[in-house]
PDB file of C-alpha atoms in Angstrom:
ATOM      1  CA  MET I 505       0.000   0.000   0.000  1.00  0.00           C
ATOM      2  CA  THR I 506       1.264   3.484  -0.909  1.00  0.00           C
ATOM      3  CA  LYS I 507       1.816   5.829   2.000  1.00  0.00           C
ATOM      4  CA  ILE I 508       0.050   9.175   1.639  1.00  0.00           C
ATOM      5  CA  ARG I 509       2.603  11.959   1.354  1.00  0.00           C
ATOM      6  CA  GLU I 510       1.516  15.003   3.276  1.00  0.00           C
ATOM      7  CA  VAL I 511       3.011  18.472   3.462  1.00  0.00           C
ATOM      8  CA  VAL I 512       2.710  19.937   6.946  1.00  0.00           C
ATOM      9  CA  VAL I 513       3.273  23.616   7.766  1.00  0.00           C
ATOM     10  CA  VAL I 514       3.877  24.447  11.419  1.00  0.00           C
ATOM     11  CA  SER I 515       4.346  27.717  13.269  1.00  0.00           C
ATOM     12  CA  GLU I 516       7.390  27.573  15.494  1.00  0.00           C
ATOM     13  CA  PRO I 517       6.969  29.554  18.732  1.00  0.00           C
ATOM     14  CA  SER I 518      10.729  29.342  19.371  1.00  0.00           C
ATOM     15  CA  ASN I 519      11.290  31.329  16.137  1.00  0.00           C
ATOM     16  CA  HIS I 520       8.713  34.127  16.621  1.00  0.00           C
ATOM     17  CA  GLY I 521       5.967  32.026  15.035  1.00  0.00           C
ATOM     18  CA  ALA I 522       7.802  31.581  11.735  1.00  0.00           C
ATOM     19  CA  LEU I 523       6.221  28.970   9.488  1.00  0.00           C
ATOM     20  CA  VAL I 524       8.187  25.910   8.463  1.00  0.00           C
ATOM     21  CA  GLY I 525       7.066  23.374   5.886  1.00  0.00           C
ATOM     22  CA  HIS I 526       7.810  19.686   6.382  1.00  0.00           C
ATOM     23  CA  VAL I 527       7.734  16.971   3.726  1.00  0.00           C
ATOM     24  CA  GLY I 528       9.237  13.722   4.911  1.00  0.00           C
ATOM     25  CA  GLU I 529      12.700  14.629   6.170  1.00  0.00           C
ATOM     26  CA  SER I 530      12.826  17.929   4.236  1.00  0.00           C
ATOM     27  CA  ARG I 531      12.293  21.260   5.957  1.00  0.00           C
ATOM     28  CA  PHE I 532      11.836  24.687   4.348  1.00  0.00           C
ATOM     29  CA  PRO I 533      10.815  28.149   5.560  1.00  0.00           C
ATOM     30  CA  VAL I 534       7.496  29.593   4.442  1.00  0.00           C
ATOM     31  CA  GLY I 535       7.601  33.363   4.097  1.00  0.00           C
ATOM     32  CA  GLY I 536       4.989  36.041   4.281  1.00  0.00           C
ATOM     33  CA  PRO I 537       3.214  38.169   6.866  1.00  0.00           C
ATOM     34  CA  ASP I 538       3.466  36.713  10.364  1.00  0.00           C
ATOM     35  CA  GLY I 539       0.290  38.321  11.719  1.00  0.00           C
ATOM     36  CA  VAL I 540       2.109  40.741  13.994  1.00  0.00           C
ATOM     37  CA  GLY I 541       3.455  43.190  11.440  1.00  0.00           C
ATOM     38  CA  HIS I 542       6.574  41.410  10.184  1.00  0.00           C
ATOM     39  CA  ILE I 543       7.360  39.576   6.960  1.00  0.00           C
ATOM     40  CA  SER I 544       8.958  36.175   7.490  1.00  0.00           C
ATOM     41  CA  SER I 545      11.712  35.209   5.078  1.00  0.00           C
ATOM     42  CA  GLY I 546      11.363  32.330   2.670  1.00  0.00           C
ATOM     43  CA  PRO I 547       9.120  31.607  -0.304  1.00  0.00           C
ATOM     44  CA  ASN I 548       5.512  32.682   0.197  1.00  0.00           C
ATOM     45  CA  PRO I 549       2.562  30.499  -0.893  1.00  0.00           C
ATOM     46  CA  TYR I 550       2.516  32.036  -4.425  1.00  0.00           C
ATOM     47  CA  ASP I 551       6.245  31.324  -4.733  1.00  0.00           C
ATOM     48  CA  LEU I 552       5.702  27.730  -3.621  1.00  0.00           C
ATOM     49  CA  LEU I 553       2.868  27.291  -6.122  1.00  0.00           C
ATOM     50  CA  SER I 554       5.077  28.692  -8.905  1.00  0.00           C
ATOM     51  CA  ALA I 555       7.964  26.462  -7.771  1.00  0.00           C
ATOM     52  CA  SER I 556       5.684  23.416  -7.988  1.00  0.00           C
ATOM     53  CA  LEU I 557       4.762  24.287 -11.566  1.00  0.00           C
ATOM     54  CA  ALA I 558       8.409  24.973 -12.485  1.00  0.00           C
ATOM     55  CA  ALA I 559       9.665  21.718 -10.944  1.00  0.00           C
ATOM     56  CA  CYS I 560       6.951  19.603 -12.543  1.00  0.00           C
ATOM     57  CA  THR I 561       7.531  21.262 -15.919  1.00  0.00           C
ATOM     58  CA  ALA I 562      11.291  20.631 -15.746  1.00  0.00           C
ATOM     59  CA  MET I 563      10.670  16.978 -14.882  1.00  0.00           C
ATOM     60  CA  SER I 564       8.157  16.554 -17.721  1.00  0.00           C
ATOM     61  CA  VAL I 565      10.448  18.172 -20.301  1.00  0.00           C
ATOM     62  CA  ARG I 566      13.447  16.157 -19.104  1.00  0.00           C
ATOM     63  CA  PHE I 567      11.407  12.935 -19.225  1.00  0.00           C
ATOM     64  CA  GLN I 568      10.233  13.601 -22.796  1.00  0.00           C
ATOM     65  CA  ALA I 569      13.781  14.475 -23.912  1.00  0.00           C
ATOM     66  CA  ARG I 570      15.114  11.204 -22.483  1.00  0.00           C
ATOM     67  CA  ARG I 571      12.207   9.237 -23.923  1.00  0.00           C
ATOM     68  CA  GLN I 572      12.863  10.672 -27.402  1.00  0.00           C
ATOM     69  CA  LYS I 573      16.663  10.403 -26.929  1.00  0.00           C
ATOM     70  CA  LEU I 574      17.143  14.136 -27.507  1.00  0.00           C
ATOM     71  CA  SER I 575      20.392  15.761 -26.474  1.00  0.00           C
ATOM     72  CA  LEU I 576      18.935  18.074 -23.842  1.00  0.00           C
ATOM     73  CA  GLU I 577      21.839  18.943 -21.559  1.00  0.00           C
ATOM     74  CA  ARG I 578      20.050  21.344 -19.234  1.00  0.00           C
ATOM     75  CA  VAL I 579      16.540  22.688 -18.709  1.00  0.00           C
ATOM     76  CA  GLU I 580      15.725  25.818 -16.736  1.00  0.00           C
ATOM     77  CA  VAL I 581      12.125  26.788 -15.994  1.00  0.00           C
ATOM     78  CA  GLY I 582      11.075  30.170 -14.640  1.00  0.00           C
ATOM     79  CA  VAL I 583       7.495  30.764 -13.483  1.00  0.00           C
ATOM     80  CA  SER I 584       5.737  33.933 -12.361  1.00  0.00           C
ATOM     81  CA  PHE I 585       2.125  34.313 -11.204  1.00  0.00           C
ATOM     82  CA  HIS I 586      -0.020  37.235 -12.409  1.00  0.00           C
ATOM     83  CA  HIS I 587      -3.518  38.381 -11.555  1.00  0.00           C
ATOM     84  CA  GLY I 588      -5.901  38.716 -14.471  1.00  0.00           C
ATOM     85  CA  ALA I 589      -7.581  42.007 -15.266  1.00  0.00           C
ATOM     86  CA  GLN I 590     -11.098  42.553 -13.942  1.00  0.00           C
ATOM     87  CA  GLY I 591     -13.104  39.447 -14.781  1.00  0.00           C
ATOM     88  CA  GLU I 592     -10.184  37.645 -16.450  1.00  0.00           C
ATOM     89  CA  ARG I 593      -8.402  34.559 -15.217  1.00  0.00           C
ATOM     90  CA  ASP I 594      -5.156  34.686 -13.309  1.00  0.00           C
ATOM     91  CA  ALA I 595      -2.140  33.427 -15.231  1.00  0.00           C
ATOM     92  CA  PHE I 596       1.225  31.783 -14.815  1.00  0.00           C
ATOM     93  CA  VAL I 597       3.974  32.756 -17.229  1.00  0.00           C
ATOM     94  CA  ARG I 598       6.353  29.874 -17.742  1.00  0.00           C
ATOM     95  CA  THR I 599       9.709  30.450 -19.446  1.00  0.00           C
ATOM     96  CA  LEU I 600      11.825  27.534 -20.620  1.00  0.00           C
ATOM     97  CA  LYS I 601      15.510  27.640 -21.379  1.00  0.00           C
ATOM     98  CA  LEU I 602      16.666  24.521 -23.215  1.00  0.00           C
ATOM     99  CA  GLU I 603      20.369  23.842 -23.615  1.00  0.00           C
ATOM    100  CA  GLY I 604      21.859  21.187 -25.847  1.00  0.00           C
ATOM    101  CA  GLU I 605      22.203  20.212 -29.482  1.00  0.00           C
ATOM    102  CA  LEU I 606      18.524  20.607 -30.397  1.00  0.00           C
ATOM    103  CA  ASP I 607      17.057  21.662 -33.728  1.00  0.00           C
ATOM    104  CA  ALA I 608      13.990  23.919 -34.029  1.00  0.00           C
ATOM    105  CA  GLN I 609      11.578  20.970 -34.274  1.00  0.00           C
ATOM    106  CA  GLN I 610      13.015  19.310 -31.157  1.00  0.00           C
ATOM    107  CA  ARG I 611      12.831  22.596 -29.232  1.00  0.00           C
ATOM    108  CA  ALA I 612       9.196  23.048 -30.276  1.00  0.00           C
ATOM    109  CA  PHE I 613       8.448  19.475 -29.189  1.00  0.00           C
ATOM    110  CA  LEU I 614      10.005  20.070 -25.763  1.00  0.00           C
ATOM    111  CA  LEU I 615       8.190  23.392 -25.326  1.00  0.00           C
ATOM    112  CA  GLU I 616       4.924  21.608 -26.098  1.00  0.00           C
ATOM    113  CA  SER I 617       5.793  18.775 -23.700  1.00  0.00           C
ATOM    114  CA  ALA I 618       5.755  21.319 -20.885  1.00  0.00           C
ATOM    115  CA  ASN I 619       1.954  21.112 -21.137  1.00  0.00           C
ATOM    116  CA  LEU I 620       2.095  17.448 -20.071  1.00  0.00           C
ATOM    117  CA  CYS I 621       3.076  18.492 -16.554  1.00  0.00           C
ATOM    118  CA  PRO I 622       0.421  17.144 -14.119  1.00  0.00           C
ATOM    119  CA  VAL I 623       0.704  20.167 -11.807  1.00  0.00           C
ATOM    120  CA  GLY I 624       0.128  22.449 -14.799  1.00  0.00           C
ATOM    121  CA  GLN I 625      -2.939  20.453 -15.769  1.00  0.00           C
ATOM    122  CA  ILE I 626      -4.379  20.930 -12.272  1.00  0.00           C
ATOM    123  CA  LEU I 627      -3.515  24.645 -12.097  1.00  0.00           C
ATOM    124  CA  GLY I 628      -4.805  25.170 -15.639  1.00  0.00           C
ATOM    125  CA  ILE I 629      -8.340  24.480 -14.431  1.00  0.00           C
ATOM    126  CA  SER I 630      -8.492  27.879 -12.740  1.00  0.00           C
ATOM    127  CA  ALA I 631      -5.615  29.855 -14.293  1.00  0.00           C
ATOM    128  CA  ASP I 632      -4.075  30.260 -17.736  1.00  0.00           C
ATOM    129  CA  ILE I 633      -0.536  29.008 -18.287  1.00  0.00           C
ATOM    130  CA  HIS I 634       1.495  30.748 -20.977  1.00  0.00           C
ATOM    131  CA  THR I 635       4.674  28.954 -22.041  1.00  0.00           C
ATOM    132  CA  ARG I 636       7.430  30.645 -23.983  1.00  0.00           C
ATOM    133  CA  PRO I 637      11.092  30.119 -24.811  1.00  0.00           C
ATOM    134  CA  ASP I 638      13.497  32.285 -22.853  1.00  0.00           C
ATOM    135  CA  THR I 639      14.210  34.533 -25.838  1.00  0.00           C
ATOM    136  CA  THR I 640      10.679  35.970 -25.823  1.00  0.00           C
ATOM    137  CA  THR I 641      10.280  39.184 -23.874  1.00  0.00           C
ATOM    138  CA  SER I 642       6.541  39.769 -24.205  1.00  0.00           C
ATOM    139  CA  GLY I 643       4.075  38.620 -21.587  1.00  0.00           C
ATOM    140  CA  PRO I 644       1.903  39.961 -18.799  1.00  0.00           C
ATOM    141  CA  ASP I 645       2.873  43.363 -17.501  1.00  0.00           C
ATOM    142  CA  ALA I 646       5.021  43.247 -14.355  1.00  0.00           C
ATOM    143  CA  SER I 647       2.386  45.428 -12.672  1.00  0.00           C
ATOM    144  CA  THR I 648      -0.041  42.487 -12.789  1.00  0.00           C
ATOM    145  CA  GLN I 649       2.373  40.153 -11.031  1.00  0.00           C
ATOM    146  CA  ALA I 650       0.613  38.849  -7.949  1.00  0.00           C
ATOM    147  CA  ARG I 651       2.065  39.751  -4.581  1.00  0.00           C
ATOM    148  CA  TYR I 652       0.968  37.466  -1.768  1.00  0.00           C
ATOM    149  CA  GLU I 653       1.371  40.188   0.849  1.00  0.00           C
ATOM    150  CA  ASP I 654      -0.919  42.543  -1.108  1.00  0.00           C
ATOM    151  CA  ASP I 655      -3.599  39.881  -1.535  1.00  0.00           C
ATOM    152  CA  LEU I 656      -3.409  38.934   2.117  1.00  0.00           C
ATOM    153  CA  ALA I 657      -3.766  42.595   3.126  1.00  0.00           C
ATOM    154  CA  GLU I 658      -7.083  42.719   1.242  1.00  0.00           C
ATOM    155  CA  LEU I 659      -8.557  40.032   3.493  1.00  0.00           C
ATOM    156  CA  GLN I 660     -10.619  41.318   6.364  1.00  0.00           C
ATOM    157  CA  ILE I 661      -8.598  39.595   9.077  1.00  0.00           C
ATOM    158  CA  PRO I 662      -8.488  41.461  12.383  1.00  0.00           C
ATOM    159  CA  TYR I 663      -5.177  41.914  14.131  1.00  0.00           C
ATOM    160  CA  VAL I 664      -4.815  39.283  16.841  1.00  0.00           C
ATOM    161  CA  ASP I 665      -2.583  40.064  19.772  1.00  0.00           C
ATOM    162  CA  PRO I 666      -0.851  36.797  20.757  1.00  0.00           C
ATOM    163  CA  ASP I 667      -1.195  35.815  24.391  1.00  0.00           C
TER     164      ASP I 667
END
């Protein structure tokens, strides 16, 4: 039977309530507002979501390159999250840098294989995912890039004074 893998995020009182994520033996800080006016260091939830898409994309592209015996030496995936304009869907912009002896058709195949990423398929239900090679400079305006702290500030959460 397969063991269910669970990510657990815990606030650590010994570290001013900083959040720490746990997956198996791995530990990582979770950044963002701490509820008492400070910003904890580390990737915030939007960063972690983008990292999940980037990691899954890199794995999918690498898998397809190996399966097709393409000479992909290195793949680099950058992901940013952007809010859609009024009434439009949010979007992830995914940039792929492919290194190796690849012709134009092989590069196009690998760019398309990014869409096979299971995390991207899940996220694509509620957000658009735009994939581009690293040489393209157009995309969503930087002003639409989502900031977790800004979105959290819009929530009507009262300040809670810790006991």
